[in-house]
PDB file of C-alpha atoms in Angstrom:
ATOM      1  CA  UNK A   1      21.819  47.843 -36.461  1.00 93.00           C
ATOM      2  CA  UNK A   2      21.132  44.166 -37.603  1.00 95.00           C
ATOM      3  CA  UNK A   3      18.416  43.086 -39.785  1.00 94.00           C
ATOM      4  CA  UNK A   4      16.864  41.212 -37.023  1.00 95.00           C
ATOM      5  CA  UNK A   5      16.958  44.395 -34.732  1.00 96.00           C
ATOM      6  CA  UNK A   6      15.431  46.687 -37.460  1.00 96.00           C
ATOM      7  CA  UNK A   7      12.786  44.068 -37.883  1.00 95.00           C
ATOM      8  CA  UNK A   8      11.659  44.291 -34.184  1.00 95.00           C
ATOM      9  CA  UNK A   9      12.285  48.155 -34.710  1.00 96.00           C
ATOM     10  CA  UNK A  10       9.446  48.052 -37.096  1.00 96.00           C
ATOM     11  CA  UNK A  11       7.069  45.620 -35.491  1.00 95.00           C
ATOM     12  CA  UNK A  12       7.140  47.881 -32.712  1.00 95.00           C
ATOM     13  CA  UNK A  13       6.946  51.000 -34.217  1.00 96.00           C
ATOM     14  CA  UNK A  14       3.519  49.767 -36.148  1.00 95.00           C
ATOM     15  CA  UNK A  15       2.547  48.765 -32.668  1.00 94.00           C
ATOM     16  CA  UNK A  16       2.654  51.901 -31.243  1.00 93.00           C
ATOM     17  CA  UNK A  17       0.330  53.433 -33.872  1.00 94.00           C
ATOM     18  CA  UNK A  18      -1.819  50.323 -34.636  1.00 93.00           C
ATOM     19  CA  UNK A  19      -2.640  48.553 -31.494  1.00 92.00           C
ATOM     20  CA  UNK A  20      -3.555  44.787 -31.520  1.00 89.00           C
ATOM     21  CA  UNK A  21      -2.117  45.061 -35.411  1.00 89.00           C
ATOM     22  CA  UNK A  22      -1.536  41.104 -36.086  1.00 90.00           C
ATOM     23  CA  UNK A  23       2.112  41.058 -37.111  1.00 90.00           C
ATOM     24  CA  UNK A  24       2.837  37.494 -37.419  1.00 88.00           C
ATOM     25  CA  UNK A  25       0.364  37.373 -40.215  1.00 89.00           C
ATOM     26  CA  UNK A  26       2.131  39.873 -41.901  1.00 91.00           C
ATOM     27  CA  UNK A  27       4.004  38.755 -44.973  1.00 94.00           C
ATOM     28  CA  UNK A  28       7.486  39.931 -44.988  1.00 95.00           C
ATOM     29  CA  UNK A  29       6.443  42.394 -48.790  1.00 96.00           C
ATOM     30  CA  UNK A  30       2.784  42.961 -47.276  1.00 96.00           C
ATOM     31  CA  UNK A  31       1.518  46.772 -48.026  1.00 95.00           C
ATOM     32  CA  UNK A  32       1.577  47.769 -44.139  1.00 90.00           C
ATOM     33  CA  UNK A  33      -1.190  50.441 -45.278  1.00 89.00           C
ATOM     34  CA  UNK A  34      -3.393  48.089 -47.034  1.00 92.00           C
ATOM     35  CA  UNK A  35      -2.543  44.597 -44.533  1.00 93.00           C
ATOM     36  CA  UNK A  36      -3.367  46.737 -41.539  1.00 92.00           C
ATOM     37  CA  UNK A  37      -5.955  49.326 -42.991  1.00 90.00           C
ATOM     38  CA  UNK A  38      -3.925  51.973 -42.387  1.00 93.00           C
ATOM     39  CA  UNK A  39      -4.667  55.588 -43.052  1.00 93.00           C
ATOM     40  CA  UNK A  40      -2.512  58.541 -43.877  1.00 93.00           C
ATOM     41  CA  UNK A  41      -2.437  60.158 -40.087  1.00 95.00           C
ATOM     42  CA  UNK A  42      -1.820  56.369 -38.814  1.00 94.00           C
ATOM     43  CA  UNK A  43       2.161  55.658 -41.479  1.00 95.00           C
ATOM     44  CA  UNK A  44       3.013  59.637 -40.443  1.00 95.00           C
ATOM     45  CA  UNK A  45       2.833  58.239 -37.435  1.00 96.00           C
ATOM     46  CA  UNK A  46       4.671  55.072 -38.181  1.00 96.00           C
ATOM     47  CA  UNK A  47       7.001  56.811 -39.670  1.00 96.00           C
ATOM     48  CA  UNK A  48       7.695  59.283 -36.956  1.00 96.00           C
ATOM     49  CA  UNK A  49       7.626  56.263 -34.170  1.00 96.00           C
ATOM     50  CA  UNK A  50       9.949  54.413 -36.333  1.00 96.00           C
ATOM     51  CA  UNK A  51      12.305  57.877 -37.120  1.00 96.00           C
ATOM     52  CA  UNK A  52      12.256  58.203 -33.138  1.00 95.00           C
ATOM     53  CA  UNK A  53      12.976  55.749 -31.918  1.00 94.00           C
ATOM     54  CA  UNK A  54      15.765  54.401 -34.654  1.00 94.00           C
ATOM     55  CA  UNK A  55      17.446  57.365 -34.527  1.00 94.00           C
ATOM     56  CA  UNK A  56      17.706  58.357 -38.649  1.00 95.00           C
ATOM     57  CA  UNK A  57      16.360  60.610 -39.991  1.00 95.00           C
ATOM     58  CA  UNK A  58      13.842  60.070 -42.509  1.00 96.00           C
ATOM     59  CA  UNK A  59      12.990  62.502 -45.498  1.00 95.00           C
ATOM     60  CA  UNK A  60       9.585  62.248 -47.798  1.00 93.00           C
ATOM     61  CA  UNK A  61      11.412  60.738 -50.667  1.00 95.00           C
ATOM     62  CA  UNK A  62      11.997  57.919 -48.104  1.00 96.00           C
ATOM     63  CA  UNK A  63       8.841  56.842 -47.260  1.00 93.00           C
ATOM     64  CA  UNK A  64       8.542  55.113 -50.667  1.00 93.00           C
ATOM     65  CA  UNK A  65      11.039  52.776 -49.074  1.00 94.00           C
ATOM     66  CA  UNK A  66       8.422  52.405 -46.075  1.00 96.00           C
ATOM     67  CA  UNK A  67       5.922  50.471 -46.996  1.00 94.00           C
ATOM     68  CA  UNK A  68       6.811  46.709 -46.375  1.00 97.00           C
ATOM     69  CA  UNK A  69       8.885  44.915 -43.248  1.00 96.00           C
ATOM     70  CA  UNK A  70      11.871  43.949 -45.744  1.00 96.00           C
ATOM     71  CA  UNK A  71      11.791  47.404 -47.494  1.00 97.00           C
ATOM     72  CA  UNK A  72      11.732  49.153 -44.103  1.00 97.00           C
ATOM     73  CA  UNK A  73      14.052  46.790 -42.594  1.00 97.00           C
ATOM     74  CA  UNK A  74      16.413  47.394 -45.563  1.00 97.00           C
ATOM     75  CA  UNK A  75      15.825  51.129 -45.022  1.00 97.00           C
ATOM     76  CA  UNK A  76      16.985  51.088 -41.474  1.00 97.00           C
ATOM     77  CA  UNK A  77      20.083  48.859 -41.654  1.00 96.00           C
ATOM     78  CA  UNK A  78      21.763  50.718 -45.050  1.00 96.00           C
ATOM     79  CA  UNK A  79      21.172  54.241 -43.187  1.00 94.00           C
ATOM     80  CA  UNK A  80      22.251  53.332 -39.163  1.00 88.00           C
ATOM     81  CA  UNK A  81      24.921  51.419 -40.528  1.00 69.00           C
TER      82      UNK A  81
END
């Protein structure tokens, strides 16, 4: 997976769990949770969207990682290779 793919991953994945979310306006280090008001049930389900649908598997100690477009998109490409 590219970066440019786990970008779009992401984007979609928020989509799914925060509809109409405006992504363009999101800065690339934005706090997803506090950019798009999101609550705890709304990143689980971010996170299991994005787990899903990427295909890795991703543990608690991860979701630190989680919380911005680059540090997700970093995320995704170092562990799908």
């Amino acid at each position: 997976m590219n970066r440019t793919e786990a970008l779009e991953l992401v984007k979609d994945s928020i989509s799914r769990v925060v509809p109409g979310a405006d992504l363009e306006a999101l800065g690339p280090e934005d706090s997803f949770r506090d950019a798009l008001e999101m609550d705890s049930l709304d990143f689980l389900g971010f996170i299991e969207a994005l787990s899903s649908r990427s295909g890795v598997r991703i543990e608690d100690e991860d979701t630190r990682h989680l919380t911005t477009l680059t540090g997700t998109a970093d995320f995704l490409v170092a562990r799908a290779g």
